[in-house]
């Protein structure tokens, strides 16, 4: 006879396991084409954020001031910058609703991000997560591994 | 024509030659016109120079061990050649990171002497 799950097990599944199952769909953000320069250069300091997480305008804005990149000099020589910029533009989000609401483009301030990351935002406010841009702190698996350049 | 091709091939081979860490010490010493000091390099590395960070903020005060990016938390492999054979083997990479990191820590480019001193110290680490 099959054991029916206890109420406690059901509560565990609903409260703990279900919210983290979102990670299973991380591959939805993978770009259609690969680009070695994007992966190598961006992942030198943070994961190479998938181009589909920002619209083209935001990527162009970011790539036009890499020498002042969120408080850090991330300048690149021209050819490489143009090559990565073109890749980001080709694979950017088509949907304007992904535009961030900050004065500088920020994936973490877009409505969809805030809606889906309430738990992470709580941890970040408590100082238990240093940066919301540290996707790999919670998201594990081969798709994230690829974006970390490892 | 043949002569030109040979010259081009020699130049290409010279450009493609991989560097070793000591090459950078010699290059920066030559540019600076003075001998490097590992002691001065050690001090420079771990002291904040007006900016928010020192080199050690990300690379740690003991760069034979792994560091962590002060802003993004991303793991940084050891900087000292004794602990990481990939370091200081590519001139484009070395120039890129000195440019960026000096700007971030000093708000200016590093002098050849500063770079020579840091190289001398990093090469002295076992």
PDB file of N, CA and C in Angstrom, chain A residues 41 43-46 70-76 130-131 134 148, chain B residues 53 69-76 96-97 99-101 103-104:
ATOM      1  N   UNK A  41      34.584  38.046 -20.920  1.00  0.00           N
ATOM      2  CA  UNK A  41      34.790  39.390 -20.384  1.00  0.00           C
ATOM      3  C   UNK A  41      33.829  39.720 -19.246  1.00  0.00           C
ATOM      4  N   UNK A  43      32.082  37.668 -17.367  1.00  0.00           N
ATOM      5  CA  UNK A  43      32.186  36.774 -16.216  1.00  0.00           C
ATOM      6  C   UNK A  43      33.495  36.952 -15.458  1.00  0.00           C
ATOM      7  N   UNK A  44      34.350  37.878 -15.909  1.00  0.00           N
ATOM      8  CA  UNK A  44      35.574  38.137 -15.148  1.00  0.00           C
ATOM      9  C   UNK A  44      35.229  38.738 -13.783  1.00  0.00           C
ATOM     10  N   UNK A  45      34.104  39.461 -13.697  1.00  0.00           N
ATOM     11  CA  UNK A  45      33.753  40.124 -12.434  1.00  0.00           C
ATOM     12  C   UNK A  45      32.422  39.649 -11.841  1.00  0.00           C
ATOM     13  N   UNK A  46      31.516  39.204 -12.692  1.00  0.00           N
ATOM     14  CA  UNK A  46      30.203  38.726 -12.227  1.00  0.00           C
ATOM     15  C   UNK A  46      29.722  37.709 -13.246  1.00  0.00           C
ATOM     16  N   UNK A  70      28.950  50.863 -12.857  1.00  0.00           N
ATOM     17  CA  UNK A  70      28.455  50.635 -11.490  1.00  0.00           C
ATOM     18  C   UNK A  70      29.575  50.824 -10.460  1.00  0.00           C
ATOM     19  N   UNK A  71      30.342  51.894 -10.654  1.00  0.00           N
ATOM     20  CA  UNK A  71      31.393  52.225  -9.691  1.00  0.00           C
ATOM     21  C   UNK A  71      32.731  51.552  -9.950  1.00  0.00           C
ATOM     22  N   UNK A  72      32.839  50.823 -11.062  1.00  0.00           N
ATOM     23  CA  UNK A  72      34.086  50.110 -11.353  1.00  0.00           C
ATOM     24  C   UNK A  72      34.499  50.378 -12.805  1.00  0.00           C
ATOM     25  N   UNK A  73      35.813  50.482 -13.045  1.00  0.00           N
ATOM     26  CA  UNK A  73      36.314  50.633 -14.407  1.00  0.00           C
ATOM     27  C   UNK A  73      36.322  49.262 -15.084  1.00  0.00           C
ATOM     28  N   UNK A  74      35.417  49.087 -16.055  1.00  0.00           N
ATOM     29  CA  UNK A  74      35.336  47.808 -16.781  1.00  0.00           C
ATOM     30  C   UNK A  74      35.621  48.050 -18.261  1.00  0.00           C
ATOM     31  N   UNK A  75      36.455  49.076 -18.555  1.00  0.00           N
ATOM     32  CA  UNK A  75      36.684  49.469 -19.945  1.00  0.00           C
ATOM     33  C   UNK A  75      37.313  48.335 -20.758  1.00  0.00           C
ATOM     34  N   UNK A  76      36.937  48.296 -22.040  1.00  0.00           N
ATOM     35  CA  UNK A  76      37.430  47.290 -22.976  1.00  0.00           C
ATOM     36  C   UNK A  76      37.978  47.991 -24.199  1.00  0.00           C
ATOM     37  N   UNK A 130      25.040  39.603  -0.034  1.00  0.00           N
ATOM     38  CA  UNK A 130      25.762  40.851  -0.252  1.00  0.00           C
ATOM     39  C   UNK A 130      25.264  41.613  -1.473  1.00  0.00           C
ATOM     40  N   UNK A 131      24.943  40.878  -2.515  1.00  0.00           N
ATOM     41  CA  UNK A 131      24.518  41.558  -3.741  1.00  0.00           C
ATOM     42  C   UNK A 131      23.386  40.791  -4.404  1.00  0.00           C
ATOM     43  N   UNK A 134      24.301  38.680  -7.425  1.00  0.00           N
ATOM     44  CA  UNK A 134      24.999  37.404  -7.247  1.00  0.00           C
ATOM     45  C   UNK A 134      24.004  36.261  -7.462  1.00  0.00           C
ATOM     46  N   UNK A 148      29.045  31.690 -15.405  1.00  0.00           N
ATOM     47  CA  UNK A 148      30.102  32.159 -14.525  1.00  0.00           C
ATOM     48  C   UNK A 148      31.471  32.017 -15.180  1.00  0.00           C
TER      49      UNK A 148
ATOM     50  N   UNK B  53      39.193  51.368  -2.125  1.00  0.00           N
ATOM     51  CA  UNK B  53      39.818  50.042  -2.061  1.00  0.00           C
ATOM     52  C   UNK B  53      41.333  50.114  -2.209  1.00  0.00           C
ATOM     53  N   UNK B  69      35.856  39.478  -5.217  1.00  0.00           N
ATOM     54  CA  UNK B  69      35.563  40.827  -5.703  1.00  0.00           C
ATOM     55  C   UNK B  69      34.817  41.621  -4.622  1.00  0.00           C
ATOM     56  N   UNK B  70      35.342  42.796  -4.272  1.00  0.00           N
ATOM     57  CA  UNK B  70      34.784  43.574  -3.158  1.00  0.00           C
ATOM     58  C   UNK B  70      33.343  44.000  -3.407  1.00  0.00           C
ATOM     59  N   UNK B  71      32.944  44.032  -4.654  1.00  0.00           N
ATOM     60  CA  UNK B  71      31.593  44.495  -4.963  1.00  0.00           C
ATOM     61  C   UNK B  71      30.660  43.338  -5.312  1.00  0.00           C
ATOM     62  N   UNK B  72      31.117  42.441  -6.177  1.00  0.00           N
ATOM     63  CA  UNK B  72      30.204  41.401  -6.670  1.00  0.00           C
ATOM     64  C   UNK B  72      30.354  40.063  -5.942  1.00  0.00           C
ATOM     65  N   UNK B  73      31.405  39.924  -5.113  1.00  0.00           N
ATOM     66  CA  UNK B  73      31.616  38.673  -4.383  1.00  0.00           C
ATOM     67  C   UNK B  73      32.149  37.544  -5.251  1.00  0.00           C
ATOM     68  N   UNK B  74      32.372  37.809  -6.516  1.00  0.00           N
ATOM     69  CA  UNK B  74      32.866  36.756  -7.404  1.00  0.00           C
ATOM     70  C   UNK B  74      34.260  36.306  -6.954  1.00  0.00           C
ATOM     71  N   UNK B  75      34.491  34.995  -6.952  1.00  0.00           N
ATOM     72  CA  UNK B  75      35.788  34.449  -6.539  1.00  0.00           C
ATOM     73  C   UNK B  75      36.871  34.897  -7.515  1.00  0.00           C
ATOM     74  N   UNK B  76      38.040  35.248  -6.991  1.00  0.00           N
ATOM     75  CA  UNK B  76      39.175  35.670  -7.822  1.00  0.00           C
ATOM     76  C   UNK B  76      40.320  34.692  -7.555  1.00  0.00           C
ATOM     77  N   UNK B  96      45.361  45.488 -19.451  1.00  0.00           N
ATOM     78  CA  UNK B  96      43.936  45.772 -19.227  1.00  0.00           C
ATOM     79  C   UNK B  96      43.645  45.871 -17.735  1.00  0.00           C
ATOM     80  N   UNK B  97      44.147  44.904 -16.965  1.00  0.00           N
ATOM     81  CA  UNK B  97      43.798  44.879 -15.535  1.00  0.00           C
ATOM     82  C   UNK B  97      44.539  45.923 -14.723  1.00  0.00           C
ATOM     83  N   UNK B  99      45.249  48.855 -15.938  1.00  0.00           N
ATOM     84  CA  UNK B  99      44.509  50.078 -16.273  1.00  0.00           C
ATOM     85  C   UNK B  99      43.242  50.176 -15.431  1.00  0.00           C
ATOM     86  N   UNK B 100      42.427  49.120 -15.448  1.00  0.00           N
ATOM     87  CA  UNK B 100      41.158  49.149 -14.724  1.00  0.00           C
ATOM     88  C   UNK B 100      41.362  49.271 -13.217  1.00  0.00           C
ATOM     89  N   UNK B 101      42.205  48.422 -12.676  1.00  0.00           N
ATOM     90  CA  UNK B 101      42.324  48.350 -11.216  1.00  0.00           C
ATOM     91  C   UNK B 101      43.043  49.554 -10.623  1.00  0.00           C
ATOM     92  N   UNK B 103      42.784  52.567 -11.872  1.00  0.00           N
ATOM     93  CA  UNK B 103      41.715  53.569 -11.892  1.00  0.00           C
ATOM     94  C   UNK B 103      40.775  53.398 -10.709  1.00  0.00           C
ATOM     95  N   UNK B 104      40.445  52.166 -10.374  1.00  0.00           N
ATOM     96  CA  UNK B 104      39.506  51.909  -9.282  1.00  0.00           C
ATOM     97  C   UNK B 104      40.104  52.183  -7.902  1.00  0.00           C
TER      98      UNK B 104
END
